[in-house]
Every structure is written in structure tokens, then in C-alpha cells.
mmCIF file of C-alpha atoms in Angstrom:
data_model
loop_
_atom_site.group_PDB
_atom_site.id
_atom_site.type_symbol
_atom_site.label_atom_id
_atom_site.label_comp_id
_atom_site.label_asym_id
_atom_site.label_seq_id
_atom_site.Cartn_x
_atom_site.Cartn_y
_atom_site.Cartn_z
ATOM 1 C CA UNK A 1 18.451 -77.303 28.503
ATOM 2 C CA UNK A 2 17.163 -76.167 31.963
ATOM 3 C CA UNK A 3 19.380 -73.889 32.340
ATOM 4 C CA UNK A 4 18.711 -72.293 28.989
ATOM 5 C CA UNK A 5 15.063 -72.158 29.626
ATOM 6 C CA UNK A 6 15.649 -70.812 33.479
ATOM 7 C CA UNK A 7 17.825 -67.858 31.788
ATOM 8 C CA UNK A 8 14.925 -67.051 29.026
ATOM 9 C CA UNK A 9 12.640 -66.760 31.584
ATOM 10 C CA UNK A 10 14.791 -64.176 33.974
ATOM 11 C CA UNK A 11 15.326 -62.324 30.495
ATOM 12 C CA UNK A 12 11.872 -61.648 29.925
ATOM 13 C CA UNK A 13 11.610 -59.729 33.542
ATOM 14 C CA UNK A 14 9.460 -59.871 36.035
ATOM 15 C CA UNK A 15 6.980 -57.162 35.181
ATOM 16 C CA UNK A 16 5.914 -59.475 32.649
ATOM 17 C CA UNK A 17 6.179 -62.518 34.161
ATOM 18 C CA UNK A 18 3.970 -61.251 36.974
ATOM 19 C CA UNK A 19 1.189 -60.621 34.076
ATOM 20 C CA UNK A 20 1.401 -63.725 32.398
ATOM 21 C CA UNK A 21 0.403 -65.151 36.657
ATOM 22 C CA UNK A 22 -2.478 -62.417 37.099
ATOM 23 C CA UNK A 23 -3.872 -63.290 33.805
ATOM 24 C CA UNK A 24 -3.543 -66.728 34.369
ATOM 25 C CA UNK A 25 -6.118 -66.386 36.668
ATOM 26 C CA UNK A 26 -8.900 -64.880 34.718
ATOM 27 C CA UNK A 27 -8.569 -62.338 31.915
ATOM 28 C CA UNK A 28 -8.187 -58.457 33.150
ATOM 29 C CA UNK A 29 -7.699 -54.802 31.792
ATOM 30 C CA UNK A 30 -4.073 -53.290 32.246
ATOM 31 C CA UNK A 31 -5.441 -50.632 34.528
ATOM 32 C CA UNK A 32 -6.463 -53.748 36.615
ATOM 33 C CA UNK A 33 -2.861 -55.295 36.386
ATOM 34 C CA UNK A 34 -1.079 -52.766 37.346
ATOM 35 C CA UNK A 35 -3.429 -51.926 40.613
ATOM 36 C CA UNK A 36 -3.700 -55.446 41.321
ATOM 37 C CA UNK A 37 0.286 -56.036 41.468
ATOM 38 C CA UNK A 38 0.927 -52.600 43.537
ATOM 39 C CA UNK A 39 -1.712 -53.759 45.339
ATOM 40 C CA UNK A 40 0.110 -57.348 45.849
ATOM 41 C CA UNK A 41 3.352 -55.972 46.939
ATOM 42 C CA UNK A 42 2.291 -53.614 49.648
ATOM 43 C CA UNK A 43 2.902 -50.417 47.289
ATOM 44 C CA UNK A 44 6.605 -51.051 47.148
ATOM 45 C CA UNK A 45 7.012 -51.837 43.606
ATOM 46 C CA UNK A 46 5.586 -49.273 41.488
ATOM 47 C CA UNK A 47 4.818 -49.116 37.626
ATOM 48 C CA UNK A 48 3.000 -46.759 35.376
ATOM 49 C CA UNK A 49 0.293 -47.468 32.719
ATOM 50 C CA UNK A 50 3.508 -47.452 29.817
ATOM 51 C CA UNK A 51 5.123 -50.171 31.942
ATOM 52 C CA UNK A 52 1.965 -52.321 31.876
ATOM 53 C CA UNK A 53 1.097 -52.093 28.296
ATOM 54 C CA UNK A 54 4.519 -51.875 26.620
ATOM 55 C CA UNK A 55 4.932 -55.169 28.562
ATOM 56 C CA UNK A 56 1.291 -57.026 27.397
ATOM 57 C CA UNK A 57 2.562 -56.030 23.831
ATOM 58 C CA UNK A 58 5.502 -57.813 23.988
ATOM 59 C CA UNK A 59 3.671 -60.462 25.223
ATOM 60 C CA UNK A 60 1.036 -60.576 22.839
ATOM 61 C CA UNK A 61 4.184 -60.505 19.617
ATOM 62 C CA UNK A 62 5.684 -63.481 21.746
ATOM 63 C CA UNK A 63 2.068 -65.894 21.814
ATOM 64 C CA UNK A 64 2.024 -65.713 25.200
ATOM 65 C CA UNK A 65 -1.407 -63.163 25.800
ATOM 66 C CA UNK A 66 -4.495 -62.130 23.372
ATOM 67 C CA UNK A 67 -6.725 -59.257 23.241
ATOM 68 C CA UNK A 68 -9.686 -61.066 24.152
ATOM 69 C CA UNK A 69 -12.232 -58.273 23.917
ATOM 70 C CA UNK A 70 -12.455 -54.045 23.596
ATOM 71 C CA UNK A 71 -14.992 -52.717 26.133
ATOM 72 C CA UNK A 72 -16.708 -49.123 24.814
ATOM 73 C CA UNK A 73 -18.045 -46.863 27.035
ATOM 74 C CA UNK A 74 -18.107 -43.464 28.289
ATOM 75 C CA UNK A 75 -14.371 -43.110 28.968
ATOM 76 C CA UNK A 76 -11.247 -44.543 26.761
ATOM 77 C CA UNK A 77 -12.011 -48.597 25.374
ATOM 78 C CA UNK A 78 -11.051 -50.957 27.998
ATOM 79 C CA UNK A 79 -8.928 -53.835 25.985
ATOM 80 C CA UNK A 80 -9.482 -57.518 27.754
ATOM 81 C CA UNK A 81 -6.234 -59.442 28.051
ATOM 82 C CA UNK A 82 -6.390 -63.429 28.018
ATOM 83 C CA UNK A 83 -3.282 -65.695 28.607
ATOM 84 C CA UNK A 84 -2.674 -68.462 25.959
ATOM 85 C CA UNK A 85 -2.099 -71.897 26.460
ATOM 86 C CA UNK A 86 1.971 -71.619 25.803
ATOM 87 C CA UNK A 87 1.135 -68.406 28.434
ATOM 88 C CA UNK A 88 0.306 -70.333 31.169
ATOM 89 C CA UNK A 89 2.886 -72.776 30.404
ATOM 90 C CA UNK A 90 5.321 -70.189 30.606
ATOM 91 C CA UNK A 91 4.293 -69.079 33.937
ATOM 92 C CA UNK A 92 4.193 -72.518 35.323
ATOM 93 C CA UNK A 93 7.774 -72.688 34.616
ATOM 94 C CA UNK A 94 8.457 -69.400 36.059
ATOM 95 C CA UNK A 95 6.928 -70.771 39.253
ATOM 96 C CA UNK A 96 8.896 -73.634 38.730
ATOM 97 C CA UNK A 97 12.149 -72.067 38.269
ATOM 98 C CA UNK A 98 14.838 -70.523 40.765
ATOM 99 C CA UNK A 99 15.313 -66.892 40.798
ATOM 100 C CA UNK A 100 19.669 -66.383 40.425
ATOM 101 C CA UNK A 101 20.779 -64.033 43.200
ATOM 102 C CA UNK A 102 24.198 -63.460 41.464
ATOM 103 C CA UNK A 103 23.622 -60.116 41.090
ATOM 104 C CA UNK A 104 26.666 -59.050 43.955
ATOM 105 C CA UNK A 105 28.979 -60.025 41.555
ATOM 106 C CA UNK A 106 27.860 -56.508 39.213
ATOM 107 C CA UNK A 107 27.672 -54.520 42.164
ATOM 108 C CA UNK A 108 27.496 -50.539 41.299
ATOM 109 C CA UNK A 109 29.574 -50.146 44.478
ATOM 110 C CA UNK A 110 32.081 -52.753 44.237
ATOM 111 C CA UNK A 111 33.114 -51.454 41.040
ATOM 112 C CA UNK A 112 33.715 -47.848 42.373
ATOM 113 C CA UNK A 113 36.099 -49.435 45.118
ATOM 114 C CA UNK A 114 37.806 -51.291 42.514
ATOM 115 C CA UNK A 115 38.316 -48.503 40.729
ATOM 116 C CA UNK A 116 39.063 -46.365 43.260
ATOM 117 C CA UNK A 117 42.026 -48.462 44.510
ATOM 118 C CA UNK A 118 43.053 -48.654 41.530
ATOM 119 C CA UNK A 119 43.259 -44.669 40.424
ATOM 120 C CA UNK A 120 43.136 -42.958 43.820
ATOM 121 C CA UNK A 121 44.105 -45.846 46.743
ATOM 122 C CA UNK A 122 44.219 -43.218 49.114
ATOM 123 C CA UNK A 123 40.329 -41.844 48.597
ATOM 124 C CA UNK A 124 39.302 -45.802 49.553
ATOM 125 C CA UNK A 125 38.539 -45.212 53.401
ATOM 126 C CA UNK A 126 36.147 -41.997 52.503
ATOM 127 C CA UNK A 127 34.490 -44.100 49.928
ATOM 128 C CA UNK A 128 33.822 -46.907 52.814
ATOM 129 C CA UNK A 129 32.581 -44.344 55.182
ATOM 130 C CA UNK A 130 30.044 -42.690 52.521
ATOM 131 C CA UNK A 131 28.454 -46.240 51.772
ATOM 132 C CA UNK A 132 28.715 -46.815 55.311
ATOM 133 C CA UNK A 133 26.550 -43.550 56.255
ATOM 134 C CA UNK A 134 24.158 -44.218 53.277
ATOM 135 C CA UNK A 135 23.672 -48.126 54.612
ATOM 136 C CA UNK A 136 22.685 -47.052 58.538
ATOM 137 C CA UNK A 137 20.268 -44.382 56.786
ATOM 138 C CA UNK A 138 18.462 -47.387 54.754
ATOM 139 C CA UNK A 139 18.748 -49.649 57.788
ATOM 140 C CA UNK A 140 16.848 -47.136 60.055
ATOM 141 C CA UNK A 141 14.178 -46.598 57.395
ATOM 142 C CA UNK A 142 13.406 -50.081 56.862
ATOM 143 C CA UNK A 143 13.247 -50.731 60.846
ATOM 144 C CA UNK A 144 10.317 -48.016 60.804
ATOM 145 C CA UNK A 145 8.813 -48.979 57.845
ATOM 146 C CA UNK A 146 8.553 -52.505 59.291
ATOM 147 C CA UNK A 147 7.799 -51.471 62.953
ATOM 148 C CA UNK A 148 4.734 -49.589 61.283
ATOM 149 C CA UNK A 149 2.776 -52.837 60.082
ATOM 150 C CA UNK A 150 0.668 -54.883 61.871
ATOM 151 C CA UNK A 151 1.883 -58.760 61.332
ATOM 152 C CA UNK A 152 -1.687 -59.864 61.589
ATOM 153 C CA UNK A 153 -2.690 -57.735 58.412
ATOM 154 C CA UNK A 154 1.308 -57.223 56.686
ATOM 155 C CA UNK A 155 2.629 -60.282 57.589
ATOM 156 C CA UNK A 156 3.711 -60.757 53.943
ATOM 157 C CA UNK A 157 5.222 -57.186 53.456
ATOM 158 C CA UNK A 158 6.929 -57.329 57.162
ATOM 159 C CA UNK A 159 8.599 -61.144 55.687
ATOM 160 C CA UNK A 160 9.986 -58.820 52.915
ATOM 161 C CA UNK A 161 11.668 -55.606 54.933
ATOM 162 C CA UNK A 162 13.348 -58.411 56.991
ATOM 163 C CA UNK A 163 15.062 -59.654 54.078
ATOM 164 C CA UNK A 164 15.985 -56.338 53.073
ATOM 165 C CA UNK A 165 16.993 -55.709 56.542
ATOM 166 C CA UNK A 166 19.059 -58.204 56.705
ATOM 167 C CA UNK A 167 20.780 -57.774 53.739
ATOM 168 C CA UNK A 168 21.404 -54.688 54.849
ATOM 169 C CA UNK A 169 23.364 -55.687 57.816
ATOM 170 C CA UNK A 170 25.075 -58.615 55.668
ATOM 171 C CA UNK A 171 26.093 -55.456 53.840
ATOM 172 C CA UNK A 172 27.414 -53.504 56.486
ATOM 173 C CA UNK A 173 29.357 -56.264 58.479
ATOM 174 C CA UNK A 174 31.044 -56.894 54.839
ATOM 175 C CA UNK A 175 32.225 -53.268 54.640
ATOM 176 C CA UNK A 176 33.763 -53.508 57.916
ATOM 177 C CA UNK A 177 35.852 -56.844 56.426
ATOM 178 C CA UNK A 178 37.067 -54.838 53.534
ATOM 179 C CA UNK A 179 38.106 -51.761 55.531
ATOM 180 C CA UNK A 180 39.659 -54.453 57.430
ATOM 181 C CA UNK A 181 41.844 -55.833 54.762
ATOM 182 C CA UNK A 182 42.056 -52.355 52.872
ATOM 183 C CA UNK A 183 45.867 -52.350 53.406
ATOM 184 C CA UNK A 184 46.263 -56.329 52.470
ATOM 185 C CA UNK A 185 43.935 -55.321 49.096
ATOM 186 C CA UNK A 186 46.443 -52.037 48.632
ATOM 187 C CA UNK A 187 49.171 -54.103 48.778
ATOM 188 C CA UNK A 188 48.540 -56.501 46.012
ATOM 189 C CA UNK A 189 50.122 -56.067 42.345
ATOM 190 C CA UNK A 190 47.235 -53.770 40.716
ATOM 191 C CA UNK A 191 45.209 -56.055 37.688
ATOM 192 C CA UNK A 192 46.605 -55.454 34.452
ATOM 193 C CA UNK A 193 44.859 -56.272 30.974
ATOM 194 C CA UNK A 194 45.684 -59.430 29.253
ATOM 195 C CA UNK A 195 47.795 -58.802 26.485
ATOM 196 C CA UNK A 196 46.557 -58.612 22.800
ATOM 197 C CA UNK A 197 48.258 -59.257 19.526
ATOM 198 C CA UNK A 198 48.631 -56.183 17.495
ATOM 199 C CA UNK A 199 47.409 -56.028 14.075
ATOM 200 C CA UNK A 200 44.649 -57.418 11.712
ATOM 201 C CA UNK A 201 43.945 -61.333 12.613
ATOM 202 C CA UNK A 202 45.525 -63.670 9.468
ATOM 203 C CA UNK A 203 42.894 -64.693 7.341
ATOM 204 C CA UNK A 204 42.543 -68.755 7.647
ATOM 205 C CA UNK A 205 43.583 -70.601 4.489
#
């Protein structure tokens, strides 16, 4: 059951699960949501008006936020979002819940090594030494992005490029265990597809 309800939770994203804790605060426009998380993650997370609203719609369809009021005024109306009751339970148990960090094992670039050893083995080193390149690049930008913040102000921000820096190195020391153990991998029988029976399935009696 917990894990069922941990999983619904992740599904439903974290654009809207960041709503469903702003609102939970006090009731606010989606001009103010959207400002108020950039605002909250130091500008490094960015979303657009669509993002905001497509997201408090599905929300609204799922019981989880009202329209509490329509301001009119000079400009466009200014619709007041509310959380519900089952709202702020839901965001209690996002609180409450772990965030997975299983997302290595659907990595974009593990699948173009695996692919590449499989239809061009001898392309595998190149492909190491692009990701490689591309890796240092990001790990040099994050070191001045953090080096520009003032930990008295940014502590919060500087907390975040650290784990991103240090991913990044986790990243890099890993590449230099596969190109390690590129000619062990190369030498292993390639995968092959399980087998499957030919034909229409019998129909059960």
C-alpha cells in the first residue's frame, strides 16, 4: 500500500506537487506560483504560464485545488486558487514520502554504449571520450556558478550545485571504470532476445 501511494505521488510530478505546497499555504494566482517557485529555486528551474495552469487544471479535475475567486480589473481576470482538504493531505504525504533516485538505471547514455557495443564495438572509446569532454564542460560551469554565490545569502542554491557537482564527478570516475573494463565488457557473449513461440496463442478451453 505505501508503496502504491509513494509511486502515485512521483506520477503526478513535481510541478504539481510543488503547487499543491505553495497553495497550502494561503490561496494565490498562477502568475504568483510560478514566480514564487522560480523564485524558490534560485532561477534554476524554469516554467512558463502553460506549465502552471495546465498543471492547476489537472489538479482542480483530481479534487485536489478550487477556483476560489476571479479578480476583474484593468488587465486579464486574476483566478484565486485554494487547496482542498484531500489537497493538503496529498502534499503532506508528498513531504512524507521518499523521492526514488533510480533513474541511472534509464540512463540516455548508458543505452547508447550498450548499443554501441553491441552494433559498432569499435566506436565505444570515442563515445567515452565525447561524454567525457561534455562532463568536464558541466563540471567547470557548475564550479563558477557556485563560486559566484555568497553562502550567507545562497546557502540553499550553493547546497544544490554541490550535489550536482558531485554527481558529476561520481559520473566521471564511473566512465573511467568502464573504459577500464571496455575490453572485459567486449569480450562477453553479446545479449540475445529471449525466444518466442511462433504463431497465434491456443485459445484456453
Amino acid at each position: 500500500m505505501i508503496e502504491t501511494t509513494i509511486r502515485v505521488r512521483n506520477e503526478r510530478g513535481s510541478v504539481q506537487n510543488a503547487i499543491l505546497a505553495l497553495l497550502a499555504q494561503r490561496p494565490r494566482h498562477g502568475y504568483e506560483l510560478r514566480d514564487l517557485f522560480e523564485a524558490a529555486l534560485g532561477g534554476h528551474w524554469e516554467l512558463n504560464s502553460g506549465q502552471i495552469y495546465s498543471s492547476l487544471e489537472r489538479l482542480a479535475r483530481d479534487g485536489l485545488v478550487v477556483e476560489e475567486s476571479i479578480e476583474k480589473g484593468g488587465g486579464p481576470d486574476k483566478r484565486l486558487w485554494a487547496v482542498t482538504k484531500q489537497g493538503e493531505q496529498e502534499s503532506e504525504g508528498w513531504f512524507n514520502s521518499p523521492v526514488p533516485r533510480d533513474y541511472r538505471l534509464r540512463d540516455e547514455f548508458y543505452l547508447k554504449l550498450m548499443l554501441v557495443l553491441l552494433t559498432q564495438p569499435t566506436r565505444a572509446r570515442s563515445i567515452l571520450m565525447v561524454q567525457r569532454r561534455e562532463l568536464y564542460s558541466e563540471l567547470h560551469d557548475l564550479t563558477a556558478r557556485r563560486n559566484q554565490l555568497d553562502p550567507k545569502q545562497k546557502l540553499a542554491h550553493i547546497l544544490l550545485l554541490d550535489s550536482a557537482l558531485m554527481h558529476t564527478e561520481a559520473e566521471l570516475r564511473w566512465l573511467e571504470m568502464v573504459e577500464i573494463r571496455l575490453d572485459d565488457i567486449r569480450g562477453q557473449p553479446p545479449p540475445v532476445p529471449p525466444s518466442r513461440p511462433r504463431g497465434r496463442p491456443r485459445k484456453a478451453r
